[in-house]
Amino acid sequence: MIMQGKKGLIVGVANNRSIAYGIAKECVNEGADVILTYQNDKLKPRVEKVAKELEVKNIYPLDVSKPQELKALKESIEKDYGKIDFLVHSIAFAPREALDGEFINTSKDAFNIAMEISVYSLIDLVRTIEPVLNDGASVVTLTYLGSSRYIPHYNVMGVAKAALEASVRYLAVDLGKRGIRINALSAGPIKTLAASGIGDFNEILKYNEKNSPLRKNVTISDVGKSGMYLLSELSSGVTGEIHYIDSGYNIMGMPLYEK
Ligand code: NAD
């Protein structure tokens, strides 16, 4: 029970296929008390279902583009839980048309939306929640290899993930004053709601499965276990890092071929 006695906020559960759900489940299995949010009324019933399964006491609304909801979330946590020990940011968004076709055609609007929802939200969330984080708390965000390599159709989201990873390094220094750690998990491709917006995603999954050292795609449970490691004392001393869980796709110099 590595997470026994720990309380944490996990932002980014849309349903039971979400990476955030994988992390929440592993944390709960190890004894954590988890707080969830839902983006809007459409997703609320699905998050309620997850909350019931994981015996989560409270879920709160949070659309990161609405500052009043973020402020209300911090106040609710303070009132209902006091201080918490961990925070997970597992959200990203870019308009669908920016995730297909050529990167050169990215519009200014799509660029700004991707950066606001996928990058600025981390800074805003961490700054707002920081007063209710215990000293020594741990923060985790989710990134992808498209930050540093060309991945077909990932386009503006690759640029956003590069900015997200840089933000992790800068936040690590600010939060380090209170012994608070922050790291990014770089997950391999997984079929989720967000991933369904990326062009040819099934082809990416097939390629990854064939060309990774473990010859398989990762699952939300694989990501969940690494998330739990980064949120727990097991990783004390680890901060500002990008932790890869992608069957090593990033280490392959050229595609595998097997007879
Ligand atoms: P998902 O669709 O299950 O989760 C995305 C979440 O973002 C949803 O819960 C959605 O409600 C939330 N979100 C979007 N806009 C929001 C807003 N304005 N306010 C609040 N919440 C908002 O998909 P996922 O794949 O689990 O994505 C979670 C994270 O993992 C993302 O950062 C994604 O880029 C990253 N990631 C995904 C993969 C993959 O292949 N699925 C790989 C690496 C990293």
XYZ file of N, CA and C and ligand atoms in Angstrom:
821
model
N 0.838 -1.202 0.000
C 0.000 0.000 0.000
C 0.874 1.254 0.000
N 1.529 1.454 -1.129
C 2.511 2.538 -1.256
C 1.887 3.943 -1.117
N 0.582 4.064 -1.472
C -0.063 5.382 -1.443
C -0.986 5.548 -0.231
N -0.892 4.649 0.717
C -1.748 4.712 1.913
C -1.622 6.073 2.607
N -2.765 6.699 2.900
C -2.760 7.969 3.617
C -2.546 9.173 2.701
N -2.340 8.933 1.405
C -2.120 10.059 0.487
C -3.421 10.444 -0.217
N -3.597 11.781 -0.402
C -4.771 12.300 -1.095
C -4.302 13.048 -2.337
N -5.024 12.922 -3.435
C -4.573 13.627 -4.630
C -5.678 13.966 -5.604
N -5.418 15.009 -6.394
C -6.358 15.473 -7.426
C -5.902 14.962 -8.791
N -6.823 14.310 -9.502
C -6.508 13.801 -10.840
C -7.447 14.460 -11.842
N -6.881 15.276 -12.720
C -7.652 16.022 -13.718
C -7.444 15.361 -15.082
N -8.542 15.003 -15.750
C -8.406 14.445 -17.102
C -9.075 13.107 -17.313
N -9.942 12.694 -16.367
C -10.716 11.469 -16.618
C -11.920 11.865 -17.489
N -12.024 11.217 -18.658
C -13.218 11.387 -19.490
C -14.079 10.138 -19.385
N -13.414 8.988 -19.267
C -14.104 7.696 -19.148
C -13.092 6.650 -18.664
N -13.498 5.372 -18.695
C -12.585 4.348 -18.168
C -11.532 3.894 -19.183
N -11.384 4.650 -20.264
C -10.275 4.384 -21.197
C -9.208 5.473 -21.076
N -9.494 6.504 -20.283
C -8.557 7.629 -20.128
C -7.282 7.201 -19.413
N -6.162 7.807 -19.804
C -4.899 7.562 -19.093
C -5.052 7.973 -17.623
N -5.770 9.078 -17.380
C -5.983 9.547 -16.000
C -6.700 8.493 -15.170
N -7.611 7.752 -15.807
C -8.299 6.652 -15.100
C -7.286 5.561 -14.727
N -6.380 5.244 -15.662
C -5.344 4.230 -15.388
C -4.502 4.626 -14.187
N -4.156 5.902 -14.098
C -3.343 6.379 -12.966
C -4.178 6.347 -11.678
N -5.435 6.826 -11.780
C -6.306 6.854 -10.592
C -6.474 5.447 -10.028
N -6.693 4.481 -10.915
C -6.941 3.095 -10.466
C -5.719 2.529 -9.734
N -4.530 2.752 -10.291
C -3.320 2.230 -9.626
C -3.121 2.904 -8.264
N -3.384 4.209 -8.216
C -3.215 4.935 -6.935
C -4.209 4.437 -5.896
N -5.469 4.237 -6.322
C -6.502 3.748 -5.399
C -6.149 2.332 -4.936
N -5.691 1.499 -5.858
C -5.289 0.131 -5.485
C -4.203 0.129 -4.421
N -3.376 1.184 -4.418
C -2.280 1.280 -3.445
C -2.657 2.112 -2.231
N -3.967 2.398 -2.091
C -4.442 3.004 -0.851
C -4.712 4.501 -0.888
N -4.581 5.150 -2.065
C -4.780 6.612 -2.132
C -6.258 6.994 -2.110
N -6.518 8.208 -1.662
C -7.830 8.831 -1.700
C -7.769 9.819 -2.866
N -8.635 9.614 -3.866
C -8.507 10.390 -5.104
C -9.681 11.348 -5.300
N -9.398 12.524 -5.844
C -10.417 13.532 -6.159
C -10.428 13.666 -7.683
N -11.618 13.667 -8.302
C -11.683 13.763 -9.768
C -12.440 15.015 -10.203
N -12.202 15.412 -11.463
C -12.961 16.510 -12.055
C -13.609 16.024 -13.352
N -14.605 16.776 -13.817
C -15.192 16.498 -15.137
C -15.225 17.803 -15.914
N -14.978 17.685 -17.231
C -14.848 18.905 -18.051
C -16.176 19.608 -18.282
N -17.244 18.822 -18.487
C -18.547 19.430 -18.777
C -19.673 18.452 -18.444
N -20.919 18.914 -18.591
C -22.066 18.086 -18.207
C -22.179 16.834 -19.061
N -21.681 16.909 -20.291
C -21.753 15.738 -21.175
C -20.888 14.597 -20.615
N -19.707 14.959 -20.085
C -18.790 13.927 -19.585
C -19.088 13.534 -18.134
N -19.897 14.352 -17.450
C -20.146 14.121 -16.015
C -20.621 12.690 -15.698
N -21.646 12.154 -16.423
C -22.102 10.800 -16.066
C -20.999 9.744 -16.165
N -20.096 9.903 -17.145
C -19.014 8.913 -17.297
C -18.012 9.025 -16.152
N -17.767 10.255 -15.720
C -16.830 10.446 -14.598
C -17.487 9.952 -13.305
N -18.806 10.155 -13.205
C -19.528 9.646 -12.022
C -19.403 8.127 -11.931
N -19.487 7.471 -13.081
C -19.363 5.996 -13.125
C -17.981 5.560 -12.625
N -16.956 6.269 -13.101
C -15.578 5.967 -12.669
C -15.446 6.228 -11.167
N -16.037 7.338 -10.708
C -15.941 7.712 -9.284
C -16.570 6.629 -8.415
N -17.683 6.088 -8.878
C -18.366 5.038 -8.123
C -17.462 3.799 -8.040
N -16.903 3.431 -9.179
C -16.050 2.237 -9.218
C -14.832 2.389 -8.286
N -14.246 3.586 -8.280
C -13.013 3.789 -7.504
C -13.279 4.318 -6.085
N -14.575 4.361 -5.724
C -14.992 4.863 -4.406
C -14.448 6.259 -4.115
N -14.553 7.108 -5.148
C -14.127 8.508 -5.026
C -15.278 9.291 -4.409
N -14.986 10.063 -3.348
C -16.060 10.751 -2.620
C -16.610 11.949 -3.400
N -15.701 12.756 -3.984
C -16.162 13.990 -4.624
C -15.622 14.160 -6.037
N -16.502 14.645 -6.931
C -16.044 15.084 -8.244
C -16.474 16.543 -8.405
N -15.640 17.330 -9.085
C -15.901 18.762 -9.218
C -15.801 19.151 -10.698
N -16.546 20.191 -11.121
C -16.424 20.637 -12.509
C -15.105 21.378 -12.733
N -14.457 21.130 -13.848
C -13.288 21.946 -14.228
C -13.098 21.945 -15.735
N -13.397 23.112 -16.328
C -12.978 23.377 -17.701
C -11.841 24.381 -17.546
N -10.641 24.006 -17.971
C -9.474 24.861 -17.683
C -9.523 26.208 -18.402
N -10.460 26.373 -19.350
C -10.570 27.689 -19.994
C -11.488 28.612 -19.183
N -12.000 28.129 -18.036
C -12.885 28.952 -17.190
C -12.203 29.202 -15.841
N -11.554 30.365 -15.668
C -10.790 30.646 -14.449
C -11.616 30.515 -13.177
N -12.921 30.852 -13.254
C -13.763 30.779 -12.040
C -13.900 29.335 -11.552
N -13.886 28.377 -12.496
C -14.012 26.963 -12.096
C -12.733 26.484 -11.408
N -11.601 26.973 -11.877
C -10.316 26.583 -11.279
C -10.225 27.129 -9.846
N -10.650 28.388 -9.685
C -10.623 29.011 -8.362
C -11.571 28.262 -7.408
N -12.762 27.925 -7.913
C -13.747 27.210 -7.083
C -13.225 25.823 -6.711
N -12.488 25.185 -7.635
C -11.947 23.844 -7.359
C -10.969 23.900 -6.189
N -10.091 24.885 -6.212
C -9.100 25.021 -5.129
C -9.817 25.222 -3.786
N -10.854 26.076 -3.806
C -11.581 26.351 -2.553
C -12.314 25.107 -2.045
N -12.895 24.332 -2.982
C -13.605 23.106 -2.581
C -12.638 22.095 -1.979
N -11.459 21.960 -2.588
C -10.484 20.988 -2.067
C -10.068 21.389 -0.650
N -9.808 22.698 -0.493
C -9.386 23.215 0.814
C -10.452 22.893 1.874
N -11.716 23.130 1.497
C -12.829 22.929 2.432
C -13.060 21.430 2.710
N -13.057 20.613 1.649
C -13.454 19.200 1.795
C -12.305 18.267 2.169
N -11.062 18.662 1.841
C -9.937 17.732 2.063
C -8.775 18.332 2.848
N -8.732 19.655 2.961
C -7.525 20.276 3.555
C -6.409 20.251 2.534
N -5.243 19.750 2.933
C -4.119 19.718 1.978
C -4.018 18.350 1.308
N -3.455 18.355 0.088
C -3.342 17.102 -0.665
C -1.878 16.815 -1.010
N -1.616 15.588 -1.456
C -0.235 15.128 -1.629
C 0.199 14.956 -3.082
N -0.767 14.899 -3.988
C -0.365 14.781 -5.394
C -1.396 15.388 -6.338
N -0.925 15.661 -7.556
C -1.749 16.309 -8.586
C -1.382 15.722 -9.947
N -2.406 15.323 -10.697
C -2.161 14.805 -12.058
C -2.871 15.706 -13.066
N -2.129 16.159 -14.076
C -2.666 16.951 -15.188
C -2.618 16.055 -16.415
N -3.778 15.610 -16.872
C -3.809 14.663 -17.999
C -4.799 15.170 -19.038
N -4.569 16.409 -19.510
C -5.492 16.992 -20.479
C -4.749 17.617 -21.649
N -5.374 17.538 -22.786
C -4.820 18.153 -24.002
C -5.963 18.338 -24.977
N -5.826 19.351 -25.806
C -6.831 19.545 -26.866
C -6.260 20.400 -27.987
N -6.570 20.009 -29.217
C -6.319 20.857 -30.397
C -7.484 20.629 -31.354
N -7.896 21.656 -32.080
C -8.995 21.461 -33.036
C -8.653 20.337 -34.020
N -9.646 19.529 -34.326
C -9.437 18.335 -35.141
C -8.710 18.636 -36.457
N -9.084 19.780 -37.091
C -8.497 20.056 -38.423
C -6.980 20.281 -38.340
N -6.481 20.586 -37.122
C -5.038 20.809 -36.973
C -4.289 19.491 -36.784
N -5.021 18.393 -36.594
C -4.401 17.089 -36.329
C -4.520 16.158 -37.531
N -4.683 16.752 -38.697
C -4.713 15.979 -39.925
C -4.084 16.884 -40.979
N -3.583 16.299 -42.033
C -2.994 17.131 -43.080
C -1.649 17.688 -42.656
N -1.249 18.798 -43.286
C 0.112 19.298 -43.096
C 0.218 20.332 -41.973
N 1.310 20.263 -41.236
C 1.577 21.187 -40.126
C 1.646 22.640 -40.625
N 2.144 22.811 -41.838
C 2.331 24.167 -42.392
C 1.001 24.939 -42.441
N -0.101 24.220 -42.449
C -1.421 24.865 -42.536
C -2.050 25.164 -41.171
N -1.295 24.987 -40.088
C -1.829 25.269 -38.744
C -2.295 26.726 -38.661
N -3.542 26.935 -38.246
C -4.036 28.314 -38.125
C -3.604 28.892 -36.771
N -3.632 30.235 -36.703
C -3.263 30.904 -35.454
C -4.229 30.511 -34.334
N -5.503 30.383 -34.691
C -6.510 29.996 -33.687
C -6.220 28.614 -33.129
N -5.956 27.654 -34.030
C -5.688 26.276 -33.587
C -4.429 26.245 -32.725
N -3.419 27.007 -33.127
C -2.169 27.067 -32.361
C -2.439 27.581 -30.944
N -3.201 28.690 -30.868
C -3.466 29.293 -29.553
C -4.308 28.392 -28.653
N -5.296 27.722 -29.255
C -6.152 26.823 -28.464
C -5.321 25.658 -27.924
N -4.492 25.060 -28.798
C -3.664 23.912 -28.370
C -2.738 24.332 -27.226
N -2.138 25.507 -27.345
C -1.210 25.964 -26.306
C -1.950 26.296 -25.007
N -3.125 26.902 -25.125
C -3.851 27.290 -23.911
C -4.332 26.055 -23.134
N -4.986 25.142 -23.850
C -5.601 23.997 -23.154
C -4.554 22.941 -22.769
N -3.526 22.784 -23.589
C -2.598 21.669 -23.365
C -1.343 22.073 -22.590
N -1.015 23.364 -22.560
C 0.235 23.799 -21.914
C -0.041 24.808 -20.793
N -0.682 25.924 -21.150
C -0.896 26.953 -20.122
C -1.709 26.388 -18.947
N -2.602 25.454 -19.256
C -3.433 24.857 -18.193
C -2.577 24.203 -17.113
N -1.422 23.663 -17.474
C -0.556 23.048 -16.450
C -0.038 24.130 -15.499
N 0.433 25.223 -16.065
C 1.008 26.301 -15.247
C -0.084 26.876 -14.329
N -1.255 27.121 -14.931
C -2.388 27.706 -14.207
C -2.858 26.772 -13.080
N -2.973 25.485 -13.408
C -3.435 24.494 -12.428
C -2.436 24.376 -11.273
N -1.167 24.275 -11.608
C -0.141 24.105 -10.570
C -0.105 25.353 -9.664
N -0.154 26.544 -10.285
C -0.099 27.772 -9.477
C -1.316 27.887 -8.555
N -2.495 27.526 -9.074
C -3.719 27.666 -8.280
C -3.782 26.635 -7.149
N -3.360 25.405 -7.438
C -3.489 24.318 -6.458
C -2.309 24.306 -5.473
N -1.204 24.936 -5.845
C 0.011 24.885 -5.007
C -0.236 25.192 -3.523
N -1.048 26.200 -3.177
C -1.272 26.470 -1.741
C -1.910 25.310 -0.984
N -2.623 24.418 -1.691
C -3.219 23.281 -0.974
C -2.398 21.997 -1.154
N -1.195 22.115 -1.718
C -0.301 20.951 -1.810
C 0.573 20.913 -0.566
N 0.732 19.741 0.005
C 1.668 19.586 1.121
C 3.101 19.752 0.637
N 4.002 20.178 1.513
C 5.430 20.164 1.179
C 5.775 18.724 0.792
N 6.612 18.557 -0.202
C 7.007 17.201 -0.613
C 6.001 16.530 -1.536
N 4.958 17.270 -1.968
C 3.957 16.681 -2.876
C 4.579 16.386 -4.248
N 3.809 15.672 -5.081
C 4.321 15.312 -6.410
C 3.281 15.633 -7.482
N 3.736 16.182 -8.611
C 2.856 16.545 -9.728
C 3.296 15.760 -10.961
N 2.326 15.288 -11.727
C 2.641 14.556 -12.964
C 1.775 15.101 -14.100
N 2.377 15.284 -15.277
C 1.610 15.629 -16.478
C 1.904 14.591 -17.551
N 1.107 14.605 -18.622
C 1.243 13.602 -19.678
C 1.753 14.223 -20.968
N 2.791 13.585 -21.540
C 3.324 14.089 -22.794
C 3.461 12.951 -23.793
N 4.006 13.288 -24.967
C 4.158 12.270 -26.023
C 5.411 12.568 -26.839
N 5.968 11.504 -27.386
C 7.191 11.567 -28.183
C 7.155 12.588 -29.334
N 5.935 12.932 -29.778
C 5.784 13.939 -30.837
C 6.357 15.295 -30.442
N 6.740 15.450 -29.180
C 7.374 16.698 -28.715
C 8.769 16.866 -29.311
N 9.425 15.733 -29.572
C 10.839 15.827 -29.963
C 11.150 15.093 -31.270
N 10.159 14.360 -31.807
C 10.316 13.675 -33.095
C 9.115 13.997 -33.977
N 9.317 13.829 -35.283
C 8.182 13.967 -36.197
C 7.282 12.742 -36.073
N 6.010 12.937 -35.793
C 5.021 11.861 -35.784
C 3.901 12.295 -36.737
N 3.536 11.445 -37.702
C 2.508 11.864 -38.667
C 1.248 12.370 -37.975
N 0.724 13.482 -38.463
C -0.537 14.104 -38.013
C -0.506 14.706 -36.600
N 0.568 14.506 -35.836
C 0.576 15.035 -34.463
C 0.689 16.564 -34.485
N 1.385 17.063 -35.500
C 1.386 18.485 -35.855
C 1.482 19.450 -34.664
N 0.499 20.339 -34.517
C 0.580 21.396 -33.497
C 0.662 20.800 -32.085
N 0.153 19.587 -31.915
C 0.216 18.978 -30.580
C 1.665 18.622 -30.223
N 2.486 18.344 -31.247
C 3.907 18.102 -30.993
C 4.577 19.358 -30.453
N 4.225 20.495 -31.028
C 4.775 21.775 -30.575
C 4.294 22.067 -29.147
N 3.017 21.765 -28.895
C 2.467 21.986 -27.545
C 3.172 21.085 -26.532
N 3.429 19.834 -26.899
C 4.086 18.921 -25.952
C 5.538 19.344 -25.695
N 6.196 19.925 -26.696
C 7.557 20.440 -26.473
C 7.512 21.559 -25.432
N 6.504 22.439 -25.558
C 6.350 23.545 -24.596
C 5.959 23.002 -23.218
N 5.154 21.949 -23.207
C 4.747 21.341 -21.925
C 5.976 20.773 -21.202
N 6.827 20.082 -21.953
C 8.021 19.466 -21.335
C 8.971 20.554 -20.816
N 9.098 21.643 -21.557
C 9.937 22.761 -21.084
C 9.322 23.364 -19.819
N 7.980 23.455 -19.799
C 7.297 24.008 -18.616
C 7.578 23.154 -17.389
N 7.659 21.831 -17.570
C 7.951 20.923 -16.452
C 9.313 21.268 -15.849
N 10.296 21.535 -16.711
C 11.645 21.858 -16.199
C 11.639 23.174 -15.400
N 10.938 24.173 -15.911
C 10.906 25.471 -15.199
C 10.098 25.368 -13.905
N 8.952 24.650 -13.966
C 8.133 24.496 -12.759
C 8.880 23.709 -11.689
N 9.722 22.753 -12.129
C 10.472 21.925 -11.162
C 11.337 22.808 -10.261
N 11.891 23.850 -10.832
C 12.766 24.733 -10.042
C 11.927 25.565 -9.061
N 10.799 26.103 -9.536
C 9.944 26.905 -8.645
C 9.393 26.048 -7.500
N 8.863 24.867 -7.848
C 8.228 24.002 -6.841
C 9.248 23.363 -5.914
N 10.476 23.225 -6.417
C 11.536 22.578 -5.635
C 11.826 23.290 -4.328
N 11.499 24.578 -4.259
C 11.722 25.341 -3.016
C 10.948 24.738 -1.853
N 9.801 24.112 -2.175
C 8.983 23.473 -1.117
C 9.131 21.962 -1.150
N 10.124 21.484 -1.880
C 10.323 20.032 -1.968
C 9.254 19.349 -2.815
N 8.496 20.161 -3.582
C 7.461 19.575 -4.449
C 8.108 19.186 -5.777
N 7.807 17.988 -6.268
C 8.404 17.487 -7.498
C 7.381 17.546 -8.631
N 7.869 17.667 -9.868
C 6.987 17.607 -11.047
C 7.704 16.867 -12.165
N 7.017 15.919 -12.775
C 7.592 15.139 -13.867
C 6.539 14.916 -14.944
N 7.018 14.589 -16.153
C 6.096 14.246 -17.240
C 6.243 12.772 -17.578
N 5.108 12.149 -17.845
C 5.103 10.760 -18.315
C 4.901 10.817 -19.821
N 5.808 10.228 -20.577
C 5.644 10.191 -22.021
C 5.132 8.806 -22.399
N 3.805 8.731 -22.631
C 3.166 7.441 -22.906
C 3.231 7.120 -24.392
N 3.278 5.830 -24.702
C 3.139 5.407 -26.096
C 1.701 5.595 -26.537
N 1.409 5.382 -27.828
C 0.040 5.611 -28.313
C -0.968 4.628 -27.717
N -2.094 5.167 -27.267
C -3.168 4.371 -26.656
C -4.497 4.892 -27.205
N -5.398 3.986 -27.546
C -6.689 4.411 -28.099
C -7.583 5.012 -27.016
N -7.668 6.318 -26.982
C -8.535 7.021 -26.026
C -9.388 8.015 -26.811
N -10.255 8.732 -26.099
C -11.102 9.747 -26.738
C -10.228 10.803 -27.435
N -9.220 11.301 -26.724
C -8.357 12.343 -27.293
C -7.612 11.818 -28.522
N -7.155 10.567 -28.448
C -6.364 10.005 -29.554
C -7.215 9.817 -30.806
N -8.529 9.695 -30.624
C -9.379 9.463 -31.798
C -9.398 10.690 -32.720
N -8.922 11.831 -32.216
C -8.871 13.035 -33.043
C -7.647 13.095 -33.949
N -6.699 12.170 -33.746
C -5.449 12.202 -34.510
C -5.582 11.347 -35.768
N -5.269 11.916 -36.908
C -5.406 11.216 -38.190
C -4.597 9.923 -38.209
N -5.142 8.888 -38.873
C -4.454 7.587 -39.054
C -3.946 6.996 -37.734
N -4.655 7.209 -36.643
C -4.140 6.739 -35.347
C -3.975 5.215 -35.322
N -4.882 4.501 -35.993
C -4.752 3.033 -36.009
C -3.454 2.590 -36.674
N -3.024 3.345 -37.697
C -1.755 3.014 -38.381
C -0.579 3.245 -37.427
N -0.661 4.305 -36.642
C 0.408 4.606 -35.668
C 0.488 3.467 -34.644
N -0.677 3.005 -34.181
C -0.702 1.893 -33.215
C -0.071 0.635 -33.807
N -0.424 0.330 -35.063
C 0.099 -0.882 -35.715
C 1.610 -0.781 -35.871
N 2.087 0.385 -36.303
C 3.518 0.588 -36.518
C 4.267 0.445 -35.195
N 3.724 1.063 -34.160
C 4.377 1.055 -32.849
C 4.486 -0.360 -32.289
N 3.415 -1.118 -32.462
C 3.389 -2.491 -31.946
C 4.466 -3.334 -32.636
N 4.634 -3.100 -33.926
C 5.565 -3.907 -34.729
C 7.010 -3.481 -34.518
N 7.209 -2.216 -34.164
C 8.566 -1.667 -34.185
C 9.101 -1.242 -32.822
N 8.578 -1.835 -31.771
C 9.103 -1.505 -30.449
C 9.764 -2.745 -29.849
N 10.751 -2.562 -28.986
C 11.467 -3.712 -28.430
C 10.557 -4.740 -27.761
N 9.499 -4.284 -27.098
C 8.608 -5.231 -26.416
C 7.536 -5.807 -27.349
N 7.495 -5.348 -28.604
C 6.531 -5.845 -29.617
C 5.086 -5.752 -29.126
N 4.813 -4.686 -28.385
C 3.416 -4.483 -27.955
C 3.184 -3.007 -27.691
N 1.923 -2.614 -27.727
C 1.583 -1.254 -27.315
C 1.369 -1.223 -25.807
N 1.615 -0.072 -25.209
C 1.409 0.048 -23.770
C -0.081 0.178 -23.469
N -0.438 -0.062 -22.215
C -1.839 0.044 -21.773
C -1.940 1.174 -20.745
N -3.186 1.559 -20.427
C -3.348 2.600 -19.403
C -2.898 2.079 -18.036
N -2.879 0.762 -17.885
C -2.383 0.200 -16.627
C -0.858 0.357 -16.543
N -0.150 0.140 -17.674
C 1.309 0.375 -17.694
C 1.607 1.833 -17.307
N 0.861 2.751 -17.910
C 1.087 4.178 -17.636
C 0.708 4.488 -16.186
N -0.383 3.858 -15.731
C -0.851 4.070 -14.362
C 0.199 3.692 -13.332
N 0.892 2.574 -13.584
C 1.900 2.128 -12.614
C 3.081 3.095 -12.571
N 3.507 3.568 -13.745
C 4.596 4.560 -13.748
C 4.140 5.860 -13.095
N 2.860 6.210 -13.319
C 2.310 7.422 -12.705
C 2.357 7.301 -11.195
N 1.944 6.139 -10.703
C 1.932 5.902 -9.256
C 3.362 5.991 -8.691
N 4.316 5.450 -9.444
C 5.732 5.530 -9.030
C 6.162 7.008 -8.899
N 5.829 7.813 -9.911
C 6.259 9.222 -9.869
C 5.517 10.028 -8.801
N 4.313 9.582 -8.439
C 3.532 10.305 -7.426
C 3.884 9.859 -6.011
N 4.622 8.767 -5.892
C 4.902 8.208 -4.572
C 6.327 8.519 -4.105
N 6.602 8.086 -2.884
C 7.950 8.268 -2.307
C 9.000 7.464 -3.076
N 8.548 6.469 -3.855
C 9.503 5.631 -4.596
C 10.378 6.473 -5.516
N 9.868 7.619 -5.939
C 10.638 8.464 -6.866
C 11.157 9.739 -6.187
N 11.255 9.713 -4.860
C 11.756 10.913 -4.161
C 13.115 11.256 -4.769
N 13.348 12.483 -5.086
C 14.619 12.841 -5.715
C 14.516 12.959 -7.232
N 13.375 12.522 -7.812
C 13.202 12.636 -9.272
C 12.309 13.840 -9.557
N 12.838 14.831 -10.258
C 11.997 15.973 -10.657
C 12.505 16.579 -11.966
N 11.588 17.224 -12.692
C 11.944 17.874 -13.951
C 12.265 16.895 -15.068
N 11.839 15.621 -14.894
C 12.211 14.572 -15.858
C 11.068 14.236 -16.818
N 11.451 13.701 -17.975
C 10.477 13.112 -18.903
C 10.684 11.599 -18.811
N 9.654 10.904 -18.354
C 9.757 9.460 -18.095
C 9.015 8.725 -19.228
N 9.740 7.947 -20.022
C 9.119 7.293 -21.196
C 8.515 5.938 -20.845
N 7.267 5.717 -21.301
C 6.632 4.398 -21.200
C 6.062 4.130 -22.581
N 6.902 3.753 -23.501
C 6.376 3.585 -24.855
C 7.037 2.419 -25.554
N 7.324 1.383 -24.787
C 7.983 0.206 -25.352
C 9.254 0.582 -26.090
N 9.794 1.730 -25.816
C 11.090 2.078 -26.384
C 11.045 2.539 -27.826
N 9.871 2.906 -28.322
C 9.751 3.396 -29.700
C 10.782 4.506 -29.940
N 10.994 5.295 -28.894
C 11.909 6.430 -29.029
C 13.372 6.016 -29.141
N 13.704 4.757 -28.799
C 15.114 4.376 -28.885
C 15.446 3.680 -30.205
N 14.449 3.406 -31.028
C 14.698 2.662 -32.253
C 15.290 3.579 -33.315
N 16.485 3.241 -33.781
C 17.128 4.041 -34.822
C 16.472 3.830 -36.164
N 15.996 2.619 -36.418
C 15.267 2.332 -37.658
C 14.226 1.249 -37.369
N 13.201 1.132 -38.208
C 12.160 0.138 -37.935
C 12.724 -1.273 -37.847
N 12.101 -2.106 -37.023
C 12.496 -3.520 -36.918
C 12.048 -4.239 -38.172
N 12.773 -5.234 -38.592
C 12.197 -6.154 -39.576
C 12.518 -7.564 -39.129
N 11.510 -8.387 -39.137
C 11.711 -9.745 -38.659
C 11.250 -10.726 -39.710
N 12.058 -11.779 -39.910
C 11.702 -12.759 -40.953
C 10.728 -13.785 -40.370
P -8.814 11.397 -22.869
O -9.677 11.928 -23.951
O -9.300 10.251 -22.112
O -8.390 12.560 -21.857
C -8.234 13.885 -22.260
C -8.876 14.726 -21.187
O -8.657 16.114 -21.439
C -10.394 14.514 -21.089
O -10.737 14.100 -19.787
C -10.954 15.896 -21.371
O -12.123 16.145 -20.628
C -9.785 16.771 -20.927
N -9.884 18.137 -21.446
C -9.807 18.578 -22.728
N -10.044 19.903 -22.783
C -10.272 20.312 -21.500
C -10.607 21.558 -20.888
N -10.780 22.684 -21.606
N -10.767 21.591 -19.539
C -10.622 20.480 -18.789
N -10.328 19.274 -19.312
C -10.156 19.190 -20.646
O -7.412 11.050 -23.606
P -5.986 10.621 -23.020
O -5.293 9.997 -24.173
O -6.146 9.896 -21.763
O -5.284 12.044 -22.788
C -4.723 12.419 -21.550
C -3.339 13.022 -21.754
O -2.450 12.011 -22.207
C -3.254 14.143 -22.777
O -2.361 15.135 -22.319
C -2.668 13.441 -23.981
O -1.992 14.329 -24.860
C -1.702 12.519 -23.287
N -1.180 11.406 -24.078
C -2.021 10.568 -24.738
C -1.494 9.524 -25.485
C -2.396 8.588 -26.245
O -1.920 7.942 -27.186
N -3.653 8.461 -25.882
C -0.106 9.326 -25.550
C 0.740 10.197 -24.839
C 0.186 11.246 -24.108
